[in-house]
Tab-separated table of C-alpha atoms and ligand atoms in Angstrom:
chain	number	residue	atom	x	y	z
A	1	UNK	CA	0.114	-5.163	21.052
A	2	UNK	CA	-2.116	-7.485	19.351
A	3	UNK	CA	-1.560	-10.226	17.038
A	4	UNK	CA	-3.709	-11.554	14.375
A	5	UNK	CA	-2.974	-14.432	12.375
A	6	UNK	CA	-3.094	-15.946	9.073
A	7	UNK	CA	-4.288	-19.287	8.971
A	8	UNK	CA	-2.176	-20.845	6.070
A	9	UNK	CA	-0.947	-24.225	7.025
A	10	UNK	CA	2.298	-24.614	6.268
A	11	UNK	CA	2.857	-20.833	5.392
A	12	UNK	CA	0.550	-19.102	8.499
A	13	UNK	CA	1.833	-16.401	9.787
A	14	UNK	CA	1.555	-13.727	12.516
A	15	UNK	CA	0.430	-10.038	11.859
A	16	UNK	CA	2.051	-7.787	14.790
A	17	UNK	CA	0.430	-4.256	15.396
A	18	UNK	CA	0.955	-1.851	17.786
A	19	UNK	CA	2.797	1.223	19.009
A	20	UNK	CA	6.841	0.648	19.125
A	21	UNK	CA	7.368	-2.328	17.606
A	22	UNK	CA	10.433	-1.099	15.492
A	23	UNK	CA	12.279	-1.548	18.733
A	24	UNK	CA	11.114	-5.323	19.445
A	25	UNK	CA	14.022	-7.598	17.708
A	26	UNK	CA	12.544	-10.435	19.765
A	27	UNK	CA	9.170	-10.120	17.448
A	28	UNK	CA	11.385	-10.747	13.899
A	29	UNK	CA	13.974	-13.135	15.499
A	30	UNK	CA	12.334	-16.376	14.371
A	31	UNK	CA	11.888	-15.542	10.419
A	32	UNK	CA	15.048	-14.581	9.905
A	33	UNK	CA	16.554	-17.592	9.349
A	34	UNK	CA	20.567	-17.914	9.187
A	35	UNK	CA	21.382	-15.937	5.621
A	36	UNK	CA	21.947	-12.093	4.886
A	37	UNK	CA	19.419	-9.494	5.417
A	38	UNK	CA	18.155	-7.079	2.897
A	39	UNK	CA	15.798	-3.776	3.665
A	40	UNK	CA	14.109	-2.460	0.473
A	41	UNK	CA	12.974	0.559	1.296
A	42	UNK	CA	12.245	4.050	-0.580
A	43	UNK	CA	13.668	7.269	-0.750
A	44	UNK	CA	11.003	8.910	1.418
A	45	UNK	CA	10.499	6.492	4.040
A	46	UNK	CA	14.109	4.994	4.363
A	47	UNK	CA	15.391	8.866	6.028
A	48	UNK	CA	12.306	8.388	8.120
A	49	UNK	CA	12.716	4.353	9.317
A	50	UNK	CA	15.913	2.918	7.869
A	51	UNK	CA	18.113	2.833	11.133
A	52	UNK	CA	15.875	2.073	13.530
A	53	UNK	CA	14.705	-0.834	11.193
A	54	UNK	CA	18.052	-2.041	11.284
A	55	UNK	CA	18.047	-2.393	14.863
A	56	UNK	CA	15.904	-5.071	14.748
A	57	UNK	CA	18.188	-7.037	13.107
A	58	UNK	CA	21.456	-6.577	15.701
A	59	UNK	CA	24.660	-8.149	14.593
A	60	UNK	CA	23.429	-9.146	11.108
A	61	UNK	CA	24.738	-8.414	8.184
A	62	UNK	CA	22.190	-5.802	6.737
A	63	UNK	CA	22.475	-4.379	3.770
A	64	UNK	CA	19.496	-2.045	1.986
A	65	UNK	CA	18.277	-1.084	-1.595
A	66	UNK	CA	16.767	2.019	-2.204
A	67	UNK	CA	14.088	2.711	-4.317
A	68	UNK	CA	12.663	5.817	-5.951
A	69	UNK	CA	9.377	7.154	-4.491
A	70	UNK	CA	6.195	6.686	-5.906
A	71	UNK	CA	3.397	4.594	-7.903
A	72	UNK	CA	5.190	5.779	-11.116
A	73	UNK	CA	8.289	3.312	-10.127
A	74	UNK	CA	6.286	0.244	-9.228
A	75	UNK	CA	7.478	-1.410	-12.306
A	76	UNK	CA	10.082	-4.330	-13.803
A	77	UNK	CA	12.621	-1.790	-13.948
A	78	UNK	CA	12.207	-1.948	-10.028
A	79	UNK	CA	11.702	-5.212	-9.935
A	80	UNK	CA	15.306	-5.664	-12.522
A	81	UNK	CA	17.039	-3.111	-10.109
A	82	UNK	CA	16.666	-5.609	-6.815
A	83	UNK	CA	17.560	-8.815	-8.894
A	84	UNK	CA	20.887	-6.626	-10.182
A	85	UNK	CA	21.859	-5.820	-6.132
A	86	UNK	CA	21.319	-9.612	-5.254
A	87	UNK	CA	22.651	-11.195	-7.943
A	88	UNK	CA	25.724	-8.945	-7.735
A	89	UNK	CA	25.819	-9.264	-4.241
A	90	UNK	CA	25.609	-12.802	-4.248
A	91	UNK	CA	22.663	-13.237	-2.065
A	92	UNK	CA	21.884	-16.387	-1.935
A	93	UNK	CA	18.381	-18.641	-0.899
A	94	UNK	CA	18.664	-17.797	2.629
A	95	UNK	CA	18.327	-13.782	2.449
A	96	UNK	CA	15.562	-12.263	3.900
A	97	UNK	CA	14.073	-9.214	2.208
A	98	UNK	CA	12.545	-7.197	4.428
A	99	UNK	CA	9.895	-4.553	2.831
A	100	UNK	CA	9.760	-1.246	4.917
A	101	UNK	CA	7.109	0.966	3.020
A	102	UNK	CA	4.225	1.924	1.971
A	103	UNK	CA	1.999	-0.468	-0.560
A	104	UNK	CA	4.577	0.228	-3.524
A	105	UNK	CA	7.359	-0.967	-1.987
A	106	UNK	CA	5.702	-3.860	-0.200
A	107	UNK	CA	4.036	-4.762	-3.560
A	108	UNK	CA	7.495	-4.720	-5.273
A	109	UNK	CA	9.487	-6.311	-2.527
A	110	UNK	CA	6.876	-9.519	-2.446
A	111	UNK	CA	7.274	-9.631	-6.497
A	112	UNK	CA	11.168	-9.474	-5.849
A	113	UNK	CA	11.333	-12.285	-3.031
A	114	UNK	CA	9.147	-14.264	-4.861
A	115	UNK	CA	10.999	-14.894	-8.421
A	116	UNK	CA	14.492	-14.142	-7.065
A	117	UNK	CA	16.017	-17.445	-7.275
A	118	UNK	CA	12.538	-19.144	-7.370
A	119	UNK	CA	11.407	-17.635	-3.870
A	120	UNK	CA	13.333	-16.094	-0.696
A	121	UNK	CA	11.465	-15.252	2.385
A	122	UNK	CA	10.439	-11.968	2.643
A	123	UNK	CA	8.668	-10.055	5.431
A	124	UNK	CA	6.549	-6.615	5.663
A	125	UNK	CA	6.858	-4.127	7.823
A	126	UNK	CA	3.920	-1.840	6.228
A	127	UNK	CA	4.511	2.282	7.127
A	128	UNK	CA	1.063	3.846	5.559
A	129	UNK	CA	-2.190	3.278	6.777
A	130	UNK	CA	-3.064	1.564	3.532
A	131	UNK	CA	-0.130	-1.141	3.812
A	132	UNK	CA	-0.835	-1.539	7.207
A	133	UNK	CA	-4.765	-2.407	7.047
A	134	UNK	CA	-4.274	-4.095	3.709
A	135	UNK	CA	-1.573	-4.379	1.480
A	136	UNK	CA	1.117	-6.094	3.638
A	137	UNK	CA	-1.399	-8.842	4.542
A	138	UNK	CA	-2.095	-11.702	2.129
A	139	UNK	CA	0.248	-12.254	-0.537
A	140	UNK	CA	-0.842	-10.221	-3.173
A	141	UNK	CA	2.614	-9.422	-5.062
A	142	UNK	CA	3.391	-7.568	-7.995
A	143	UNK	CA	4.078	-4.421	-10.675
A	144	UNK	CA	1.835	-2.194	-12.881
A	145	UNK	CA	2.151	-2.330	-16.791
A	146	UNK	CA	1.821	0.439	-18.927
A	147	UNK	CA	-1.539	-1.572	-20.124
A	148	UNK	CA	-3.294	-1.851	-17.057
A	149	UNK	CA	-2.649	-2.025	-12.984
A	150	UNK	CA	-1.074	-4.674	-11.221
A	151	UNK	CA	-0.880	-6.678	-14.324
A	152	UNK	CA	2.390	-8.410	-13.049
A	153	UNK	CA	2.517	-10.383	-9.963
A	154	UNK	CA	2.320	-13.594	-7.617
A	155	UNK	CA	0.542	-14.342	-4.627
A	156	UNK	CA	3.262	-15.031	-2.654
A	157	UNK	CA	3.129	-15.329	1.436
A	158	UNK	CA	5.633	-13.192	3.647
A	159	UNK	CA	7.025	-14.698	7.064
A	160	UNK	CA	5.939	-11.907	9.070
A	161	UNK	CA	3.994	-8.327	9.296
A	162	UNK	CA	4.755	-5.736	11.690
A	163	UNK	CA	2.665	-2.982	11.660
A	164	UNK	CA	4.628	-0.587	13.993
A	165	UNK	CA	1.647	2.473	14.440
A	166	UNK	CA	4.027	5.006	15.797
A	167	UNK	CA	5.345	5.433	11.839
A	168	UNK	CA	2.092	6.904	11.226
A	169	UNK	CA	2.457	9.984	12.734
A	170	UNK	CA	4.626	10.893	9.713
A	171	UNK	CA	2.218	10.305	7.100
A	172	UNK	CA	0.713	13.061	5.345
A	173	UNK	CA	-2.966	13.823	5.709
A	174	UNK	CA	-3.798	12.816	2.400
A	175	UNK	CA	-2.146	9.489	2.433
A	176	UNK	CA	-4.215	8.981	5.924
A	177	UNK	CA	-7.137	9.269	3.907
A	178	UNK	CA	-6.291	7.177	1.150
A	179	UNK	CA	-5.959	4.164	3.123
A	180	UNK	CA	-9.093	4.524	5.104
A	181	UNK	CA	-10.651	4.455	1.568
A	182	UNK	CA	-9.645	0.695	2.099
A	183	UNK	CA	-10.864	0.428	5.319
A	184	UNK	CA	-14.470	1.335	4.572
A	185	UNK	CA	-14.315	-0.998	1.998
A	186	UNK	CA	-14.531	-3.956	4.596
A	187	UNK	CA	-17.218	-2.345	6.165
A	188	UNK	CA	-19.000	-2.537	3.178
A	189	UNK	CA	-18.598	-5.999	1.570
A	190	UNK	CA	-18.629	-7.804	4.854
A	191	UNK	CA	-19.089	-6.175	8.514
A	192	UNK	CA	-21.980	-4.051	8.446
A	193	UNK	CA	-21.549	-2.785	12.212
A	194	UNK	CA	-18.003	-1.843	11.572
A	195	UNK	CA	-19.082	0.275	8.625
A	196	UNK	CA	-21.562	1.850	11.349
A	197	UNK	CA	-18.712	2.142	13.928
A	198	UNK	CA	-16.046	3.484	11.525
A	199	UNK	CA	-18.934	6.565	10.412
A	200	UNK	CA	-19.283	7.138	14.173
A	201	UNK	CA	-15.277	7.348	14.700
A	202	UNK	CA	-14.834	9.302	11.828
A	203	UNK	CA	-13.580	12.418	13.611
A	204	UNK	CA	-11.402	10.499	16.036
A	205	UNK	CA	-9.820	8.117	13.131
A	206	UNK	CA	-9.479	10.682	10.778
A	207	UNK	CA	-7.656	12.713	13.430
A	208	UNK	CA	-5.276	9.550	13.451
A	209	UNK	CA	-6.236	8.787	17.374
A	210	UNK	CA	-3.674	5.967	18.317
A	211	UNK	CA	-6.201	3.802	20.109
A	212	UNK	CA	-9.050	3.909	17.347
A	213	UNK	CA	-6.623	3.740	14.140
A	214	UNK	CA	-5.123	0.524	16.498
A	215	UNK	CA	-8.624	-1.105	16.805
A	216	UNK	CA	-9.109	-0.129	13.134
A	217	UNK	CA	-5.794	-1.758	11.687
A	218	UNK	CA	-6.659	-5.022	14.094
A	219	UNK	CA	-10.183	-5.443	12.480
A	220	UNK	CA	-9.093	-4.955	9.096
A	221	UNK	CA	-6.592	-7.539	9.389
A	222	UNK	CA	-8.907	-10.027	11.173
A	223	UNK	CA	-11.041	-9.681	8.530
A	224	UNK	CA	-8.662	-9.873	5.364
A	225	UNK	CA	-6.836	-12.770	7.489
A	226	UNK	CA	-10.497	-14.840	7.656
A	227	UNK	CA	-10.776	-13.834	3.859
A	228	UNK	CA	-7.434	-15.197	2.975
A	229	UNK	CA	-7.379	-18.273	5.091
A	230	UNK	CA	-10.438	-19.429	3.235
A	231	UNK	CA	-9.598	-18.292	-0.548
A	232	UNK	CA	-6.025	-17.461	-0.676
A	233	UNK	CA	-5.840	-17.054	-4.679
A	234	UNK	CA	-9.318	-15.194	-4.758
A	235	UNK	CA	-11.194	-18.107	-6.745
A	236	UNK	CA	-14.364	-17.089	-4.377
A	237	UNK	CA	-14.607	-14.909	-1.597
A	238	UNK	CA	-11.541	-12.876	-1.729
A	239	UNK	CA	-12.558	-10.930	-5.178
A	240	UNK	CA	-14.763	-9.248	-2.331
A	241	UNK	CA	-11.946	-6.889	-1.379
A	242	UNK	CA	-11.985	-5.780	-4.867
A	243	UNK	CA	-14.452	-3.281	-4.553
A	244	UNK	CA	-14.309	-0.268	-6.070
A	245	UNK	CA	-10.956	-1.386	-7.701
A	246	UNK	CA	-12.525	-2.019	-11.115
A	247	UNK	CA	-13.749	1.476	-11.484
A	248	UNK	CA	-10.471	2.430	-9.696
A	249	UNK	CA	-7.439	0.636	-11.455
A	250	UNK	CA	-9.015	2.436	-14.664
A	251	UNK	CA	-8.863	5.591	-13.351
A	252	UNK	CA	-5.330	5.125	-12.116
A	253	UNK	CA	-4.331	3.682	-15.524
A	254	UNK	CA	-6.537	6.235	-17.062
A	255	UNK	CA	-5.032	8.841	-15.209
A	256	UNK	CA	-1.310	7.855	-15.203
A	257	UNK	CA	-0.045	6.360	-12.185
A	258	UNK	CA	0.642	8.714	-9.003
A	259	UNK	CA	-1.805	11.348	-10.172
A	260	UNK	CA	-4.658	10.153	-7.836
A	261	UNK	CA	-3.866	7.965	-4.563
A	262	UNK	CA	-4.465	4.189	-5.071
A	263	UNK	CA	-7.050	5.284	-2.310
A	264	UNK	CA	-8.869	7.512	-3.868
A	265	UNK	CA	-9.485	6.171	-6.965
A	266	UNK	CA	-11.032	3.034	-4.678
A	267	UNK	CA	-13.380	5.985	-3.050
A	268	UNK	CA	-14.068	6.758	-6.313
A	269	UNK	CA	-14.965	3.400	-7.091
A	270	UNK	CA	-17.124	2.455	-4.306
A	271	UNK	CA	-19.138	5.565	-4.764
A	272	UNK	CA	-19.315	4.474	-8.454
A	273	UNK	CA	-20.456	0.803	-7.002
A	274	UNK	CA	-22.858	1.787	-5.202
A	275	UNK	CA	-24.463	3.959	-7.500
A	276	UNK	CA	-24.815	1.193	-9.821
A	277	UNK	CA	-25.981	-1.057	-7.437
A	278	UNK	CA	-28.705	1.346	-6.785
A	279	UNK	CA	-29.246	1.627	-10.197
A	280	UNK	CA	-29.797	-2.274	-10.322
A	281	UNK	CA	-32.370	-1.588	-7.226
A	282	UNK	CA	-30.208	-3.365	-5.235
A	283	UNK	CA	-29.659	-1.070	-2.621
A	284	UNK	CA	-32.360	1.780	-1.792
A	285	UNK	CA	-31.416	5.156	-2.448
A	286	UNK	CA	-30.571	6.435	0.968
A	287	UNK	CA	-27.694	3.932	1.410
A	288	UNK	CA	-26.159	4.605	-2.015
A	289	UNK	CA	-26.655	8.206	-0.628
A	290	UNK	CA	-25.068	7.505	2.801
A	291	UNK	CA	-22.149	5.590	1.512
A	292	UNK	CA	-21.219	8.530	-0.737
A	293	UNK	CA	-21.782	10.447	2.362
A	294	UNK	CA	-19.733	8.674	4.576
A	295	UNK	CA	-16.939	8.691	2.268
A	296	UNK	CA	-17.308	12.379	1.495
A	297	UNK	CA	-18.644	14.383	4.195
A	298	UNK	CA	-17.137	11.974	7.352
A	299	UNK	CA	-13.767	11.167	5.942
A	300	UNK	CA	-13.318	13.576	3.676
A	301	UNK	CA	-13.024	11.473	0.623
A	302	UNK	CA	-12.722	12.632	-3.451
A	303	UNK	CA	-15.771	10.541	-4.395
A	304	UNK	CA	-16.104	11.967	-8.216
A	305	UNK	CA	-14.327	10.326	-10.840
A	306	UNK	CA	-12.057	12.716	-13.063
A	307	UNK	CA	-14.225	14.047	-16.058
A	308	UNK	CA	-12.096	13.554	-18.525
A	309	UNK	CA	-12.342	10.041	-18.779
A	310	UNK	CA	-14.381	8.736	-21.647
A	311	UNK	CA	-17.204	5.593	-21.394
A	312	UNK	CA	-14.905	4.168	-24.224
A	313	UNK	CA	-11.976	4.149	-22.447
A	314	UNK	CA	-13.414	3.073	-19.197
A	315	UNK	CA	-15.315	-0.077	-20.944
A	316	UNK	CA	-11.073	-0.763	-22.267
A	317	UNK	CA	-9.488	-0.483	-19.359
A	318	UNK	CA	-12.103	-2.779	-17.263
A	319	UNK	CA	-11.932	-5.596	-19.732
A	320	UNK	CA	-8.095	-5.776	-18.484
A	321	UNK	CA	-9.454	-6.054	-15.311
A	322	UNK	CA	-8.087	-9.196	-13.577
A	323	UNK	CA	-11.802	-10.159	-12.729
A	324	UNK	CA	-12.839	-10.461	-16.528
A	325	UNK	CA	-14.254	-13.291	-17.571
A	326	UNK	CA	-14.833	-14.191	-21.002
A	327	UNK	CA	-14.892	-10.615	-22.285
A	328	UNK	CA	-17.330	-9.409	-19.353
A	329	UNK	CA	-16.195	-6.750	-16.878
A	330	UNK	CA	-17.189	-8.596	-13.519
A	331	UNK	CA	-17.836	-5.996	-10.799
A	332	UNK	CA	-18.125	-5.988	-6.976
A	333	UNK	CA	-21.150	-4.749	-6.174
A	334	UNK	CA	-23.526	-4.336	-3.048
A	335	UNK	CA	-26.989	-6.133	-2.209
A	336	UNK	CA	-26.883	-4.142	0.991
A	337	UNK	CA	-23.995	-2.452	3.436
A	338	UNK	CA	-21.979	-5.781	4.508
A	339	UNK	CA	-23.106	-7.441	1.776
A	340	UNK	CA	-20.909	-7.661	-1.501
A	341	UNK	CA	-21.229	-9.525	-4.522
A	342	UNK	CA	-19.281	-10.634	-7.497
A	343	UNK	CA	-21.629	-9.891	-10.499
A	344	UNK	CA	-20.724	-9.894	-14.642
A	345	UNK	CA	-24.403	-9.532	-15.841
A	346	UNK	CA	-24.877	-5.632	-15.653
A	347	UNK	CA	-26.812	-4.301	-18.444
A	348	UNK	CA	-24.781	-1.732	-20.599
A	349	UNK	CA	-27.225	1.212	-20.496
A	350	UNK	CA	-27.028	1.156	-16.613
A	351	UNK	CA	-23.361	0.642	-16.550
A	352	UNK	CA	-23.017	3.880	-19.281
A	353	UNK	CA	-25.621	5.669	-16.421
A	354	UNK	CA	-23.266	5.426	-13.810
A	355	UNK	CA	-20.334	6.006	-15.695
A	356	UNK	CA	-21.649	9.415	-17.062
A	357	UNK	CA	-23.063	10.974	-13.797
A	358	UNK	CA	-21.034	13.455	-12.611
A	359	UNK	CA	-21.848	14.590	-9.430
A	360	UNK	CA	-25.110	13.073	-9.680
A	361	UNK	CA	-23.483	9.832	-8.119
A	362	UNK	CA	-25.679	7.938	-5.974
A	363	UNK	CA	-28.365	10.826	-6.204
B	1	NAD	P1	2.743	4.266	-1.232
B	1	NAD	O1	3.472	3.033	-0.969
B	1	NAD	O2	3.071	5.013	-2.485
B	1	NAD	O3	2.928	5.238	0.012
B	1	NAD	C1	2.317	6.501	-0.018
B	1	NAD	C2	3.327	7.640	0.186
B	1	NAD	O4	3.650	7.741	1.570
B	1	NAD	C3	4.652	7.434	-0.532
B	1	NAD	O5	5.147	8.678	-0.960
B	1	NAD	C4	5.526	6.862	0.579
B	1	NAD	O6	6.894	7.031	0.341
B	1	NAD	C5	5.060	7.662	1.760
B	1	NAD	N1	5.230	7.046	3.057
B	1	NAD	C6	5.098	5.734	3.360
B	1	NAD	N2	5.176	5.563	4.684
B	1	NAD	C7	5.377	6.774	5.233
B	1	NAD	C8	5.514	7.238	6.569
B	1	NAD	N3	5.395	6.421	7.606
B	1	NAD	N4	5.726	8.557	6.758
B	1	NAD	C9	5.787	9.407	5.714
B	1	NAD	N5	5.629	9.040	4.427
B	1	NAD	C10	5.423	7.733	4.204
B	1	NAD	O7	1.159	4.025	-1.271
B	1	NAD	P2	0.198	3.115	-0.404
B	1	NAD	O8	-1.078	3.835	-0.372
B	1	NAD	O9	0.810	2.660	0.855
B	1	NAD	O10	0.039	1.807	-1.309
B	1	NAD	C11	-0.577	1.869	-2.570
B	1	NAD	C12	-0.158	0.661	-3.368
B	1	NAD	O11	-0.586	-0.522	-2.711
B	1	NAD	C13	-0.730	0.604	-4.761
B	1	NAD	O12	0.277	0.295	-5.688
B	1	NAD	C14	-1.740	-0.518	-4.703
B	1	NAD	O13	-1.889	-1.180	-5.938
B	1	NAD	C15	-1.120	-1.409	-3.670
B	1	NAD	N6	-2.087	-2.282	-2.983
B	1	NAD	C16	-1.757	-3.588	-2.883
B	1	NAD	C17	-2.605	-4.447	-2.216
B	1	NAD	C18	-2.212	-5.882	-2.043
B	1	NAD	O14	-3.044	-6.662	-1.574
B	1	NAD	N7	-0.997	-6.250	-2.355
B	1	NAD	C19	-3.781	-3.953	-1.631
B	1	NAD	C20	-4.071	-2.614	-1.747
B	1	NAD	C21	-3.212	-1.776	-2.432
B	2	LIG	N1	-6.434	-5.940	-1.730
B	2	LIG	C1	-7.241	-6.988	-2.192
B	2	LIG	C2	-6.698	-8.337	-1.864
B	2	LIG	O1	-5.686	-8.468	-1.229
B	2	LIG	O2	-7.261	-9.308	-2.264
């Protein structure tokens, strides 16, 4: 097993990951505190995980709320749903909510635990590749609105993650994929070598081989960890992490949520970035063309946006974007492979060239 952890004062915490950790109570024991104990789980993953999830909570009182599947339910009327159990329930400041899912439910679990009666503890216990890597680790909370993605939300620290890999095995293909969309992503704004080492694992990782997806999920959360410990509320540094989102969250929003993975709208994205960081002859064109490569041909990515989606409505959606500033779409970018940068001054015929070039992308 290996533990990485989150340097966060008062609220640090450790990441757990490794194979069978769903049967370690001894790993949870010391954030759970002395109230009731809640599992928030979803309709897919619950038949998978619930029980043995509640063994690591023997002789508690453990109740659990389940949620419908899917993006298309990460919204208040979740959010309403878990503060009607509680409240009802009378759960008071000392329950723990535990999240056991994917990014959805560990996104709406985080919101829950941190509004419900001003802030419970909550911890993660992350079951996709995606949540696992990413989503489970650094307190980014929250819903979608109809308007835009994520719109709703707190940073808001859990206790604990335990990233159990043997839950993996039941993920589908696709979903595999999706998160490593994620995963390149730190190669790219920050770790250079790891970018080089995930392209030369690509068979085995893709494959899901326990040992290299173990040694992946470790030095994605060493890296988001060192990210969050030194810009928790992503004034600086953290907006890194963002790549590809911009370009992503409005074809998610464009799209209507759970059409395209989360993850492949951020492949989408970085393909897009890097074409217009090319475009700004920031990057030379082989390495816009070997990060659509890598993406594509290695992992097996969707790198083309849907073609349906108008420059109009893109330019709408990405002045929602969280990053905007002033009416300016600010964009993570590339000034080389480990290299991102946060960057609002992109001149509007480039931006329109990227957005309109098909399978031209990085070409
Ligand atoms: P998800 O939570 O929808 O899970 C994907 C699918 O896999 C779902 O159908 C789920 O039920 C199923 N599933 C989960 N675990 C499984 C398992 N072990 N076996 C079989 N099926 C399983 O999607 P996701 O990709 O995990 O997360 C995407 C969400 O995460 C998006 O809403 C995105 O905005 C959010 N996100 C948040 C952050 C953050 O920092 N908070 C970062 C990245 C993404
Ligand atoms: N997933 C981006 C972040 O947590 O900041």
């Amino acid at each position: 097993m290996f533990t990485v952890d989150v340097e966060l004062g008062e609220r640090s915490y450790p990441i757990f990951i490794g194979q069978g950790l769903l049967g370690k109570p001894d790993l949870v024991a010391p954030f759970i505190g002395k109230g009731k104990v809640v599992i928030v789980s979803n309709d897919v993953v619950a038949p998978l995980y619930l029980e043995q999830t509640r063994q690591l909570f023997p002789e508690l009182d453990v109740a659990e709320i389940i949620l419908p599947d899917g993006e298309a339910n990460k919204n208040l009327d979740a959010i309403s749903h878990i503060y009607d159990t509680l409240l009802a329930g009378k759960y008071d400041r000392n329950t723990l909510l535990v999240a056991l899912g994917g990014g959805v439910v560990g996104d709406i679990t985080g919101f829950a635990a941190a509004t419900y009666l001003r802030g419970i503890n909550f911890i993660q216990i992350p079951t996709t590749v995606l949540a696992q890597v990413d989503s489970s680790v650094g307190g980014k909370t929250g819903v979608n609105h109809p308007l835009g993605k994520n719109m709703i939300g707190a940073f808001y620290q859990p206790r604990c993650v335990l990233a159990d890999t043997d839950v993996l095995t039941t993920l589908p293909l696709r979903e595999v994929k999706a998160g490593l969309a994620e995963v390149i992503k730190y190669g790219l704004v920050y770790d250079a070598p790891f970018f080089d080492w995930l392209a030369e694992n690509s068979k085995g990782i893709g494959e899901s081989d326990s040992a290299l997806l173990s040694q992946t999920i470790k030095t994605c959360c060493e890296i988001k960890a060192a990210i969050v410990a030194k810009d928790e509320k992503e004034s600086g540094v953290r907006a890194l992490l963002n790549l590809g989102h911009t370009f992503g969250h409005a074809i998610e929003t464009a799209s209507g949520y759970g059409n395209w993975l989360h993850g492949e709208t951020v492949a989408m994205g970085m393909t897009m970035a890097a074409d217009l960081s090319r475009r700004l002859g920031w990057i030379e064109p082989n390495v816009a063309l070997r990060i659509r490569s890598v993406l594509e041909e290695n992992f097996g990515m969707p790198v083309l946006p849907p073609a349906d989606i108008s420059v109009e409505q893109y330019l709408d959606l990405m002045l929602s974007d969280k990053k905007a500033e002033s009416g300016k779409i600010r964009f993570v970018l590339l000034r080389a492979i480990g290299q991102g940068v946060v960057e609002g001054d992109i001149a509007p015929a480039l931006l329109e060239e990227t957005l309109t070039s098909g399978d031209n992308l990085c070409r």
